[in-house]
Amino acid sequence: MAIHKILFASLLICLLIQSSHGATKERLFSDLEKSALEVTATPSRVGEGVVLAAGIDKLSITWKVSSTATKEPEFKAIKVKLCYAPASQVDRPWRKTENELFKDKSCPHKISSWSYDPAVKTAQSFDYTLERDIPTGTYFVRAYAVDAKDHEVAFGQSTNEDKTTNLFSVQAISGRHKSLDIASVCFSVFSVLALLVFFVNEKRKAKIEQSK
Amino acid sequence: MAPNHSNENGSIGSSLHGVTAREQIFSFSVEDAPWSQAIRSDDPTAKFALPVDSEHRAKVFKPLSFAKPHMRAFHLGWISFFTCFISTFAAAPLVPVIRDNLDLTKTDIGNAGVASVSGAIFSRLAMGAVCDLLGARYGTAFSLMLSAPAVFSMSFVADAGSYLAVRFMIGFCLATFVSCQYWTSVMFTGKIIGLVNGCAGGWGDMGGGVTQLLMPMVFHVIKLTGATPFTAWRFAFFIPGFLQIIMGILVLTLGQDLPDGNLSTLQKSGQVSKDKFSKVFWFAVKNYRTWILFVLYGFSMGVELTINNVISGYFYDRFNLTLHTAGIVAASFGMANFFARPFGGYASDVAARLFGMRGRLWTLWILQTVGALFCIWLGRASSLPIAILAMMLFSVGTQAACGALFGVAPFVSRRSLGLISGLTGAGGNFGSGVTQLLFFSSSRFSTAEGLSLMGVMAVVCTIPVAFIHFPQWGSMFLRPSRHEERSKEEHYYGGEWTEEEKSLGLHEGSIKFAENSRSERGRKAVLADIPTPETGSPAHV
């Protein structure tokens, strides 16, 4: 019971520390400058009903600071993320879009991060291979511009404001492996057999006892 | 000699008759009674490591001992149950990974949670009969080793449907609860059974907490070897699977069904009589108290099972903790079982010593209601420290209530004790299925709202405990019967046998139990006259 109390106390302390990191809690998404960046994301395979395979297919992503961006002097880095389209958020509260930035869970997958060089005005592009832990779903790409304090100040995304255009679908890897399947069958068979062997053996011994 | 009814093959046994079918005389200390030696020459009670009563059940509880057969049975029983809890709730802390791999919705996850506890409704019912038929060892081993394949088959799961099916099949192994409680009930005497069952049940239930720590850790280690998350979680399930197989083998090799030996040997030598399943079933079902306990357990253990499924995800999503930290918090809930459930059993025993059965019933009501009130608070807490505090108080109240309930259950029936244990246990799972279905399987309520509503429902469903009335001991608000016959324990327990059965002497175990249960009168038992049992008509003296 003493151990339990210590665990509980240390847990409380850890979590109080975590929750006191809250100075940035009130930053809102709606305060960010919209369309400050022009972002495009082109899948390696396009077409009606094409589903990209995680771990195999690529996205070709380009981003460029828009000429109308007013907060441009504050930009220190650009963070590119993979975000869920509304279709993938239905009945999945853990992917919900929230206005408070620290609560927002719609863009959990980091693609890459680039430090911003104000001298370079042309579009930057790179290829991104979809990671093997990307879940099945419909996505778009968003780039956040962050300032020196690592706070988001502006963003741009590859889709429109309602998130209906230029979306692409990804199919996750199954995570299954032949070796895993075989091991699973082996151990299952062993379990059942072992039980049967014990059972039959004991019944036999009891019969022998009785006949004595 | 008593008639050879005990050698019938094929009929399903009764639960917990006296181990020896031939006890005829019912005085209090029979360890050196001459007749017991005449019947079994190889039966010196001195061979047990712990002091025993006339049924060879241990009178003391020594948790640190592994002595054969009593303490060994206790440890094998609770550890098997613990292992099954680990397997059943192994998915819960990994749900954030699984839901991404299988593209699950909240509804899918909720339904799988319901499925994980529903299988055990049926298996717990069947387990009572299996224990009667094959003994507690095989009951436990069957449960462990036949559900191990289900645990391993998580490696095949590819969508919501197969995930649900596998969780359903794994859930069958929670029947070990019944076999564990059955095993301890045959090994330990009535005066300490509250504490012993509380410890066995509580330490087993801890598995639901340990799994919240164990599975994320195993998952993390497997990822370190280079596996992707979507493969690592599947492989992580091999650990509970191995544990089940190992425990199954240990139970079969080290365990013993009854204090005097294994069931098959004792049955064949005619030392344990068998009862008719239909009678056992009828007396369990006919007794209204069984159903009240069914509902009560549904809202103490049921709530606990539901929390095991939802709490890790709740802390992960609502308070933005990491998988690891959410697991630690969730584990604290289940770990409280280590002392909370035994405490409930102990409190029940203490209340019984002072106030008899009435004390046990009041203890049960208080603990369960207080726990449910804290559950309401947990749902309403919006800051993490308060949520954790509410959760801890809630866990202690609810888990102690589980322990206290099994301080009452052994007294509801003697003839059908195994089946009543099974039915009550099934009630726990049923309650869990209902609460998960109502509050956690759709987007209608947020998880926080669901928790509070579940607490409200639990408070309401604890009220029926006031209606449990024993003629010989009373109830929460009513006095015991003053009727000459009905106020005797023998009348209550003897009432489960027909006159014909009584003339054959089949009820003698119940009468023995009735005598031993006089302690449920509380302090008055010490002062009351001990009547000679009118129904104890020995066929031979």
XYZ file of N, CA, C and O in Angstrom, chain B residues 57-223:
668
model
N -11.003 -28.399 5.000
C -10.719 -27.085 4.443
C -9.867 -26.322 5.439
O -10.052 -26.437 6.645
N -8.937 -25.542 4.923
C -7.996 -24.854 5.802
C -8.711 -23.802 6.633
O -9.617 -23.118 6.147
N -8.283 -23.660 7.870
C -8.911 -22.674 8.758
C -8.135 -21.387 8.836
O -8.611 -20.409 9.399
N -6.893 -21.411 8.350
C -6.121 -20.175 8.329
C -5.633 -19.916 6.917
O -5.519 -20.817 6.098
N -5.318 -18.645 6.690
C -4.910 -18.206 5.363
C -3.504 -17.639 5.471
O -3.285 -16.650 6.160
N -2.557 -18.298 4.796
C -1.176 -17.818 4.870
C -0.702 -17.473 3.465
O -0.181 -18.336 2.754
N -0.859 -16.229 3.063
C -0.591 -15.876 1.666
C 0.835 -16.152 1.206
O 1.060 -16.347 0.030
N 1.797 -16.174 2.140
C 3.170 -16.353 1.689
C 3.572 -17.818 1.588
O 4.687 -18.135 1.232
N 2.637 -18.696 1.925
C 2.987 -20.109 1.875
C 2.541 -20.731 0.551
O 1.587 -20.277 -0.066
N 3.240 -21.788 0.128
C 2.826 -22.510 -1.076
C 2.484 -23.956 -0.744
O 2.594 -24.845 -1.567
N 2.107 -24.168 0.544
C 1.912 -25.534 1.017
C 0.827 -26.250 0.231
O -0.200 -25.688 -0.117
N 1.048 -27.517 0.009
C 0.075 -28.357 -0.649
C -0.985 -28.727 0.361
O -0.662 -29.017 1.498
N -2.230 -28.872 0.035
C -2.840 -28.475 -1.222
C -3.507 -27.117 -1.185
O -3.819 -26.555 -2.224
N -3.721 -26.581 0.031
C -4.587 -25.406 0.131
C -3.975 -24.153 -0.466
O -4.545 -23.515 -1.353
N -2.784 -23.782 0.057
C -2.200 -22.521 -0.409
C -1.753 -22.633 -1.851
O -1.793 -21.671 -2.607
N -1.351 -23.831 -2.224
C -0.923 -24.004 -3.614
C -2.107 -23.770 -4.548
O -1.995 -23.107 -5.578
N -3.264 -24.324 -4.144
C -4.461 -24.126 -4.959
C -4.793 -22.652 -5.044
O -5.154 -22.128 -6.106
N -4.663 -21.963 -3.920
C -4.954 -20.532 -3.906
C -4.074 -19.793 -4.905
O -4.569 -19.020 -5.738
N -2.771 -20.044 -4.847
C -1.863 -19.300 -5.722
C -2.052 -19.656 -7.182
O -2.085 -18.783 -8.044
N -2.202 -20.945 -7.472
C -2.426 -21.331 -8.867
C -3.722 -20.721 -9.381
O -3.801 -20.251 -10.508
N -4.732 -20.715 -8.514
C -6.034 -20.183 -8.917
C -5.969 -18.710 -9.253
O -6.385 -18.287 -10.337
N -5.416 -17.915 -8.349
C -5.452 -16.477 -8.612
C -4.509 -16.075 -9.732
O -4.820 -15.176 -10.523
N -3.377 -16.756 -9.863
C -2.462 -16.398 -10.942
C -3.059 -16.776 -12.304
O -2.893 -16.044 -13.292
N -3.791 -17.886 -12.367
C -4.449 -18.237 -13.632
C -5.465 -17.176 -14.012
O -5.552 -16.749 -15.164
N -6.222 -16.773 -13.040
C -7.235 -15.752 -13.271
C -6.587 -14.438 -13.691
O -7.040 -13.749 -14.606
N -5.489 -14.098 -13.055
C -4.697 -12.912 -13.362
C -4.245 -12.948 -14.821
O -4.370 -11.968 -15.568
N -3.752 -14.094 -15.249
C -3.272 -14.252 -16.625
C -4.418 -14.042 -17.617
O -4.243 -13.409 -18.663
N -5.584 -14.555 -17.268
C -6.713 -14.393 -18.184
C -7.154 -12.945 -18.276
O -7.561 -12.478 -19.335
N -7.051 -12.218 -17.180
C -7.384 -10.805 -17.226
C -6.410 -10.064 -18.121
O -6.791 -9.153 -18.860
N -5.145 -10.452 -18.040
C -4.149 -9.816 -18.900
C -4.530 -10.015 -20.363
O -4.523 -9.076 -21.164
N -4.898 -11.238 -20.722
C -5.224 -11.519 -22.121
C -6.475 -10.800 -22.577
O -6.520 -10.247 -23.671
N -7.504 -10.809 -21.715
C -8.774 -10.230 -22.145
C -8.652 -8.737 -22.399
O -9.266 -8.210 -23.327
N -7.874 -8.037 -21.574
C -7.771 -6.590 -21.723
C -6.477 -6.148 -22.370
O -6.153 -4.969 -22.361
N -5.765 -7.092 -22.958
C -4.482 -6.762 -23.595
C -4.665 -5.768 -24.730
O -3.773 -4.967 -25.011
N -5.797 -5.831 -25.399
C -5.996 -4.926 -26.533
C -6.203 -3.486 -26.089
O -5.834 -2.559 -26.809
N -6.793 -3.291 -24.906
C -7.239 -1.945 -24.517
C -6.140 -0.876 -24.570
O -6.341 0.179 -25.165
N -4.956 -1.095 -23.970
C -3.955 -0.024 -24.035
C -3.353 0.160 -25.425
O -2.731 1.179 -25.707
N -3.541 -0.837 -26.302
C -2.975 -0.733 -27.643
C -3.988 -0.241 -28.658
O -3.681 -0.139 -29.850
N -5.194 0.071 -28.197
C -6.240 0.501 -29.124
C -5.813 1.689 -29.995
O -6.124 1.712 -31.186
N -5.083 2.680 -29.465
C -4.660 3.771 -30.354
C -3.845 3.298 -31.559
O -3.893 3.925 -32.613
N -3.136 2.192 -31.426
C -2.387 1.658 -32.571
C -3.290 0.774 -33.428
O -3.302 0.852 -34.661
N -4.070 -0.060 -32.757
C -4.930 -1.006 -33.471
C -5.966 -0.266 -34.307
O -6.277 -0.656 -35.437
N -6.502 0.834 -33.749
C -7.551 1.539 -34.491
C -7.015 2.152 -35.780
O -7.760 2.326 -36.743
N -5.726 2.486 -35.781
C -5.131 2.987 -37.018
C -4.839 1.852 -37.995
O -5.018 1.994 -39.195
N -4.395 0.721 -37.468
C -4.071 -0.403 -38.349
C -5.319 -0.942 -39.042
O -5.308 -1.277 -40.216
N -6.408 -1.064 -38.285
C -7.593 -1.719 -38.821
C -8.653 -0.719 -39.275
O -9.744 -1.124 -39.670
N -8.341 0.576 -39.188
C -9.289 1.612 -39.609
C -10.611 1.477 -38.850
O -11.687 1.441 -39.448
N -10.521 1.416 -37.529
C -11.713 1.233 -36.712
C -12.391 2.566 -36.411
O -11.730 3.594 -36.312
N -13.710 2.522 -36.263
C -14.437 3.694 -35.784
C -14.709 3.509 -34.299
O -14.479 2.435 -33.743
N -15.244 4.569 -33.656
C -15.545 4.455 -32.228
C -16.556 3.339 -31.991
O -16.489 2.615 -30.997
N -17.503 3.204 -32.911
C -18.500 2.144 -32.784
C -17.842 0.775 -32.829
O -18.170 -0.109 -32.029
N -16.910 0.581 -33.748
C -16.214 -0.708 -33.838
C -15.506 -1.023 -32.532
O -15.560 -2.147 -32.030
N -14.817 -0.013 -32.006
C -14.047 -0.239 -30.781
C -14.980 -0.570 -29.630
O -14.729 -1.482 -28.831
N -16.087 0.190 -29.532
C -17.048 -0.060 -28.464
C -17.633 -1.461 -28.567
O -17.752 -2.178 -27.563
N -17.995 -1.853 -29.783
C -18.577 -3.182 -29.959
C -17.592 -4.274 -29.609
O -17.955 -5.293 -29.025
N -16.345 -4.081 -29.980
C -15.332 -5.088 -29.631
C -15.181 -5.173 -28.115
O -14.985 -6.260 -27.564
N -15.289 -4.031 -27.462
C -15.229 -4.031 -25.997
C -16.375 -4.819 -25.395
O -16.194 -5.589 -24.448
N -17.560 -4.636 -25.937
C -18.714 -5.401 -25.467
C -18.472 -6.886 -25.702
O -18.700 -7.722 -24.832
N -17.981 -7.206 -26.896
C -17.734 -8.613 -27.231
C -16.720 -9.231 -26.287
O -16.838 -10.400 -25.911
N -15.713 -8.442 -25.889
C -14.642 -9.015 -25.064
C -15.158 -9.484 -23.715
O -14.572 -10.377 -23.117
N -16.247 -8.894 -23.240
C -16.772 -9.342 -21.946
C -17.996 -10.234 -22.094
O -18.418 -10.858 -21.133
N -18.564 -10.305 -23.291
C -19.793 -11.078 -23.435
C -19.549 -12.576 -23.465
O -20.364 -13.340 -22.964
N -18.453 -12.983 -24.069
C -18.196 -14.415 -24.169
C -18.224 -15.069 -22.805
O -18.729 -16.174 -22.612
N -17.690 -14.343 -21.823
C -17.577 -14.934 -20.498
C -18.925 -15.130 -19.820
O -19.012 -15.881 -18.844
N -19.966 -14.465 -20.288
C -21.280 -14.690 -19.676
C -21.608 -16.176 -19.776
O -22.029 -16.807 -18.804
N -21.401 -16.726 -20.951
C -21.737 -18.132 -21.157
C -20.701 -19.056 -20.542
O -21.035 -20.057 -19.921
N -19.427 -18.684 -20.723
C -18.399 -19.591 -20.216
C -18.414 -19.624 -18.691
O -18.135 -20.653 -18.098
N -18.754 -18.509 -18.037
C -18.810 -18.537 -16.570
C -19.957 -19.415 -16.087
O -19.847 -20.099 -15.077
N -21.066 -19.392 -16.827
C -22.182 -20.261 -16.458
C -21.774 -21.719 -16.596
O -22.022 -22.542 -15.717
N -21.131 -22.016 -17.716
C -20.747 -23.407 -17.956
C -19.680 -23.867 -16.979
O -19.616 -25.044 -16.629
N -18.846 -22.947 -16.535
C -17.693 -23.331 -15.717
C -18.114 -23.954 -14.390
O -17.451 -24.846 -13.886
N -19.211 -23.481 -13.827
C -19.684 -24.086 -12.575
C -19.902 -25.577 -12.769
O -19.460 -26.409 -11.971
N -20.579 -25.907 -13.863
C -20.845 -27.310 -14.163
C -19.561 -28.066 -14.479
O -19.377 -29.215 -14.060
N -18.659 -27.427 -15.204
C -17.398 -28.091 -15.549
C -16.607 -28.420 -14.291
O -16.028 -29.504 -14.164
N -16.599 -27.489 -13.346
C -15.866 -27.752 -12.101
C -16.472 -28.913 -11.338
O -15.775 -29.738 -10.765
N -17.797 -28.976 -11.334
C -18.447 -30.103 -10.670
C -18.088 -31.409 -11.354
O -17.866 -32.434 -10.711
N -18.032 -31.359 -12.678
C -17.837 -32.576 -13.460
C -16.383 -33.022 -13.471
O -16.072 -34.199 -13.297
N -15.478 -32.060 -13.697
C -14.077 -32.412 -13.923
C -13.130 -31.918 -12.841
O -11.960 -32.242 -12.871
N -13.653 -31.098 -11.939
C -12.755 -30.546 -10.927
C -12.218 -29.185 -11.331
O -12.185 -28.832 -12.504
N -11.763 -28.443 -10.311
C -11.331 -27.067 -10.561
C -10.078 -27.012 -11.419
O -9.886 -26.077 -12.199
N -9.206 -28.005 -11.305
C -7.965 -27.978 -12.094
C -8.253 -27.973 -13.584
O -7.715 -27.170 -14.338
N -9.087 -28.923 -13.998
C -9.373 -28.991 -15.423
C -10.215 -27.821 -15.881
O -10.084 -27.358 -17.011
N -11.081 -27.346 -14.986
C -11.835 -26.153 -15.348
C -10.883 -25.022 -15.698
O -11.005 -24.387 -16.744
N -9.905 -24.802 -14.832
C -8.934 -23.734 -15.059
C -8.101 -24.011 -16.300
O -7.912 -23.138 -17.148
N -7.600 -25.239 -16.411
C -6.701 -25.557 -17.524
C -7.422 -25.461 -18.864
O -6.875 -24.961 -19.843
N -8.666 -25.924 -18.903
C -9.444 -25.827 -20.139
C -9.555 -24.385 -20.566
O -9.361 -24.034 -21.725
N -9.907 -23.564 -19.595
C -10.100 -22.154 -19.874
C -8.827 -21.535 -20.421
O -8.830 -20.830 -21.430
N -7.705 -21.815 -19.771
C -6.445 -21.209 -20.168
C -5.982 -21.721 -21.523
O -5.645 -20.955 -22.421
N -5.966 -23.045 -21.675
C -5.289 -23.601 -22.836
C -6.167 -23.652 -24.083
O -5.648 -23.711 -25.195
N -7.477 -23.607 -23.906
C -8.320 -23.582 -25.094
C -8.535 -22.166 -25.610
O -8.954 -21.978 -26.746
N -8.285 -21.158 -24.773
C -8.427 -19.794 -25.273
C -7.090 -19.210 -25.715
O -7.056 -18.147 -26.340
N -5.994 -19.915 -25.423
C -4.691 -19.427 -25.889
C -4.648 -19.287 -27.416
O -4.109 -18.301 -27.927
N -5.199 -20.244 -28.188
C -5.221 -20.043 -29.636
C -5.892 -18.744 -30.062
O -5.462 -18.109 -31.030
N -6.937 -18.349 -29.337
C -7.607 -17.093 -29.688
C -6.666 -15.912 -29.502
O -6.653 -14.977 -30.308
N -5.874 -15.954 -28.453
C -4.926 -14.865 -28.200
C -3.897 -14.792 -29.326
O -3.588 -13.730 -29.848
N -3.383 -15.959 -29.716
C -2.388 -15.971 -30.790
C -2.988 -15.509 -32.104
O -2.293 -14.949 -32.952
N -4.268 -15.740 -32.304
C -4.839 -15.424 -33.609
C -5.016 -13.936 -33.844
O -5.510 -13.533 -34.894
N -4.621 -13.091 -32.898
C -4.591 -11.647 -33.181
C -3.658 -11.345 -34.334
O -3.766 -10.297 -34.973
N -2.731 -12.271 -34.620
C -1.807 -11.996 -35.720
C -2.511 -12.065 -37.071
O -1.990 -11.583 -38.067
N -3.724 -12.660 -37.096
C -4.436 -12.786 -38.372
C -5.432 -11.661 -38.622
O -5.953 -11.528 -39.720
N -5.718 -10.879 -37.595
C -6.842 -9.936 -37.680
C -6.591 -8.831 -38.707
O -5.527 -8.224 -38.742
N -7.570 -8.583 -39.585
C -7.355 -7.600 -40.643
C -8.419 -6.512 -40.693
O -8.235 -5.514 -41.378
N -9.540 -6.682 -40.003
C -10.568 -5.643 -40.057
C -11.390 -5.658 -38.776
O -11.143 -6.448 -37.873
N -12.391 -4.790 -38.748
C -13.172 -4.647 -37.523
C -13.874 -5.943 -37.145
O -13.954 -6.302 -35.971
N -14.402 -6.650 -38.149
C -15.152 -7.870 -37.862
C -14.299 -8.942 -37.215
O -14.676 -9.546 -36.205
N -13.119 -9.193 -37.776
C -12.268 -10.242 -37.211
C -11.722 -9.804 -35.853
O -11.552 -10.623 -34.954
N -11.468 -8.514 -35.687
C -11.001 -8.000 -34.390
C -12.048 -8.287 -33.319
O -11.747 -8.788 -32.237
N -13.297 -8.016 -33.644
C -14.377 -8.269 -32.698
C -14.486 -9.751 -32.378
O -14.623 -10.150 -31.217
N -14.399 -10.583 -33.424
C -14.528 -12.021 -33.213
C -13.420 -12.536 -32.303
O -13.661 -13.342 -31.398
N -12.192 -12.091 -32.527
C -11.078 -12.579 -31.708
C -11.222 -12.108 -30.267
O -11.020 -12.877 -29.321
N -11.606 -10.850 -30.070
C -11.770 -10.365 -28.686
C -12.887 -11.130 -27.990
O -12.830 -11.412 -26.802
N -13.902 -11.505 -28.741
C -14.998 -12.289 -28.175
C -14.480 -13.640 -27.693
O -14.784 -14.081 -26.584
N -13.669 -14.272 -28.535
C -13.187 -15.607 -28.173
C -12.184 -15.567 -27.035
O -12.166 -16.460 -26.189
N -11.345 -14.538 -27.030
C -10.406 -14.424 -25.910
C -11.192 -14.263 -24.611
O -10.832 -14.805 -23.571
N -12.291 -13.521 -24.682
C -13.069 -13.239 -23.479
C -13.600 -14.478 -22.779
O -13.888 -14.433 -21.580
N -13.706 -15.591 -23.476
C -14.195 -16.820 -22.839
C -13.338 -17.214 -21.644
O -13.819 -17.840 -20.707
N -12.071 -16.858 -21.686
C -11.185 -17.343 -20.627
C -11.488 -16.699 -19.279
O -10.987 -17.164 -18.258
N -12.318 -15.642 -19.234
C -12.644 -15.064 -17.932
C -13.440 -16.015 -17.051
O -13.718 -15.719 -15.895
N -13.809 -17.175 -17.613
C -14.456 -18.188 -16.783
C -13.540 -18.670 -15.669
O -14.011 -19.273 -14.705
N -12.244 -18.409 -15.782
C -11.340 -18.825 -14.703
C -11.724 -18.178 -13.386
O -11.333 -18.645 -12.324
N -12.486 -17.095 -13.448
C -12.948 -16.497 -12.197
C -13.731 -17.533 -11.393
O -13.509 -17.724 -10.197
N -14.643 -18.202 -12.073
C -15.491 -19.168 -11.375
C -14.661 -20.329 -10.866
O -14.803 -20.767 -9.720
N -13.768 -20.847 -11.702
C -12.990 -22.011 -11.272
C -12.075 -21.632 -10.117
O -11.850 -22.410 -9.199
N -11.580 -20.399 -10.130
C -10.697 -19.946 -9.049
C -11.469 -19.831 -7.740
O -11.033 -20.329 -6.703
N -12.650 -19.209 -7.787
C -13.427 -19.041 -6.563
C -13.935 -20.390 -6.066
O -14.021 -20.646 -4.869
N -14.268 -21.247 -6.997
C -14.704 -22.606 -6.650
C -13.572 -23.323 -5.931
O -13.768 -23.956 -4.885
N -12.382 -23.229 -6.501
C -11.225 -23.907 -5.932
C -10.937 -23.409 -4.510
O -10.705 -24.195 -3.601
N -10.964 -22.103 -4.314
C -10.710 -21.606 -2.956
C -11.852 -21.971 -2.017
O -11.627 -22.233 -0.841
N -13.078 -22.023 -2.531
C -14.200 -22.360 -1.649
C -14.125 -23.793 -1.154
O -14.617 -24.088 -0.067
N -13.528 -24.691 -1.931
C -13.397 -26.060 -1.414
C -12.180 -26.203 -0.521
O -12.053 -27.183 0.199
N -11.274 -25.249 -0.615
C -10.026 -25.380 0.135
C -10.015 -24.609 1.445
O -9.178 -24.871 2.299
N -10.919 -23.631 1.606
C -10.866 -22.789 2.796
C -12.222 -22.739 3.474
O -13.261 -22.759 2.829
N -12.193 -22.623 4.807
C -13.422 -22.720 5.578
C -14.216 -21.415 5.556
O -13.687 -20.346 5.268
N -15.494 -21.530 5.906
C -16.427 -20.412 5.763
C -16.061 -19.146 6.508
O -16.352 -18.043 6.060
N -15.407 -19.279 7.652
C -15.130 -18.076 8.452
C -14.171 -17.136 7.762
O -14.195 -15.930 7.983
N -13.265 -17.677 6.951
C -12.271 -16.819 6.312
C -12.502 -16.704 4.812
O -11.706 -16.105 4.098
N -13.597 -17.300 4.337
C -13.771 -17.359 2.890
C -13.913 -15.985 2.269
O -13.537 -15.759 1.124
N -14.473 -15.021 3.029
C -14.594 -13.662 2.498
C -13.232 -13.110 2.157
O -12.994 -12.608 1.055
N -12.319 -13.225 3.097
C -10.971 -12.704 2.871
C -10.252 -13.473 1.766
O -9.646 -12.881 0.876
N -10.335 -14.802 1.790
C -9.615 -15.606 0.797
C -10.141 -15.339 -0.610
O -9.373 -15.097 -1.541
N -11.464 -15.351 -0.746
C -12.036 -15.080 -2.068
C -11.741 -13.660 -2.510
O -11.537 -13.393 -3.693
N -11.745 -12.742 -1.547
C -11.413 -11.365 -1.871
C -9.994 -11.239 -2.389
O -9.736 -10.548 -3.378
N -9.069 -11.918 -1.746
C -7.680 -11.865 -2.210
C -7.539 -12.522 -3.573
O -6.947 -11.954 -4.492
N -8.103 -13.723 -3.724
C -7.971 -14.420 -5.001
C -8.593 -13.603 -6.119
O -7.997 -13.400 -7.179
N -9.814 -13.124 -5.877
C -10.488 -12.324 -6.891
C -9.766 -11.020 -7.155
O -9.566 -10.619 -8.302
N -9.365 -10.361 -6.096
C -8.721 -9.059 -6.252
C -7.386 -9.154 -6.948
O -7.092 -8.391 -7.867
N -6.550 -10.093 -6.508
C -5.237 -10.198 -7.131
C -5.360 -10.660 -8.580
O -4.566 -10.269 -9.428
N -6.375 -11.464 -8.854
C -6.622 -11.841 -10.249
C -7.048 -10.633 -11.072
O -6.547 -10.390 -12.167
N -7.964 -9.848 -10.517
C -8.446 -8.659 -11.230
C -7.331 -7.671 -11.518
O -7.436 -6.875 -12.457
N -6.275 -7.702 -10.719
C -5.137 -6.804 -10.944
C -4.594 -6.974 -12.349
O -3.991 -6.044 -12.888
N -4.810 -8.159 -12.927
C -4.336 -8.393 -14.287
C -4.834 -7.340 -15.249
O -4.147 -6.946 -16.184
N -6.065 -6.864 -14.994
C -6.614 -5.821 -15.847
C -5.832 -4.522 -15.751
O -5.830 -3.726 -16.680
N -5.162 -4.327 -14.620
C -4.321 -3.144 -14.457
C -2.931 -3.378 -15.005
O -2.379 -2.546 -15.723
N -2.383 -4.539 -14.679
C -1.026 -4.856 -15.130
C -0.927 -4.857 -16.649
O 0.072 -4.411 -17.229
N -1.987 -5.309 -17.304
C -1.922 -5.384 -18.764
C -1.771 -4.005 -19.387
O -1.156 -3.857 -20.456
N -2.296 -2.967 -18.715
C -2.203 -1.614 -19.257
C -0.767 -1.100 -19.229
O -0.415 -0.162 -19.943
N 0.046 -1.685 -18.345
C 1.469 -1.344 -18.298
C 2.264 -2.286 -19.183
O 3.175 -1.890 -19.905
N 1.916 -3.567 -19.095
C 2.708 -4.607 -19.753
C 2.663 -4.488 -21.265
O 3.692 -4.514 -21.946
N 1.461 -4.338 -21.821
C 1.341 -4.374 -23.279
C 2.040 -3.198 -23.961
O 2.752 -3.415 -24.941
N 1.876 -1.948 -23.470
C 2.651 -0.871 -24.118
C 4.154 -1.103 -24.024
O 4.899 -0.779 -24.950
N 4.589 -1.710 -22.898
C 6.021 -1.951 -22.729
C 6.510 -2.995 -23.722
O 7.515 -2.801 -24.408
N 5.762 -4.091 -23.834
C 6.124 -5.146 -24.780
C 6.114 -4.590 -26.209
O 7.023 -4.846 -27.001
N 5.098 -3.800 -26.503
C 4.965 -3.179 -27.823
C 6.187 -2.328 -28.127
O 6.761 -2.397 -29.219
N 6.608 -1.558 -27.139
C 7.746 -0.674 -27.319
C 9.022 -1.463 -27.580
O 9.798 -1.147 -28.485
N 9.204 -2.526 -26.796
C 10.409 -3.348 -26.956
C 10.444 -3.993 -28.344
O 11.476 -4.023 -29.016
N 9.282 -4.469 -28.798
C 9.246 -5.110 -30.113
C 9.532 -4.094 -31.209
O 10.206 -4.388 -32.200
N 9.043 -2.873 -31.021
C 9.328 -1.837 -32.019
C 10.812 -1.545 -32.089
O 11.341 -1.253 -33.165
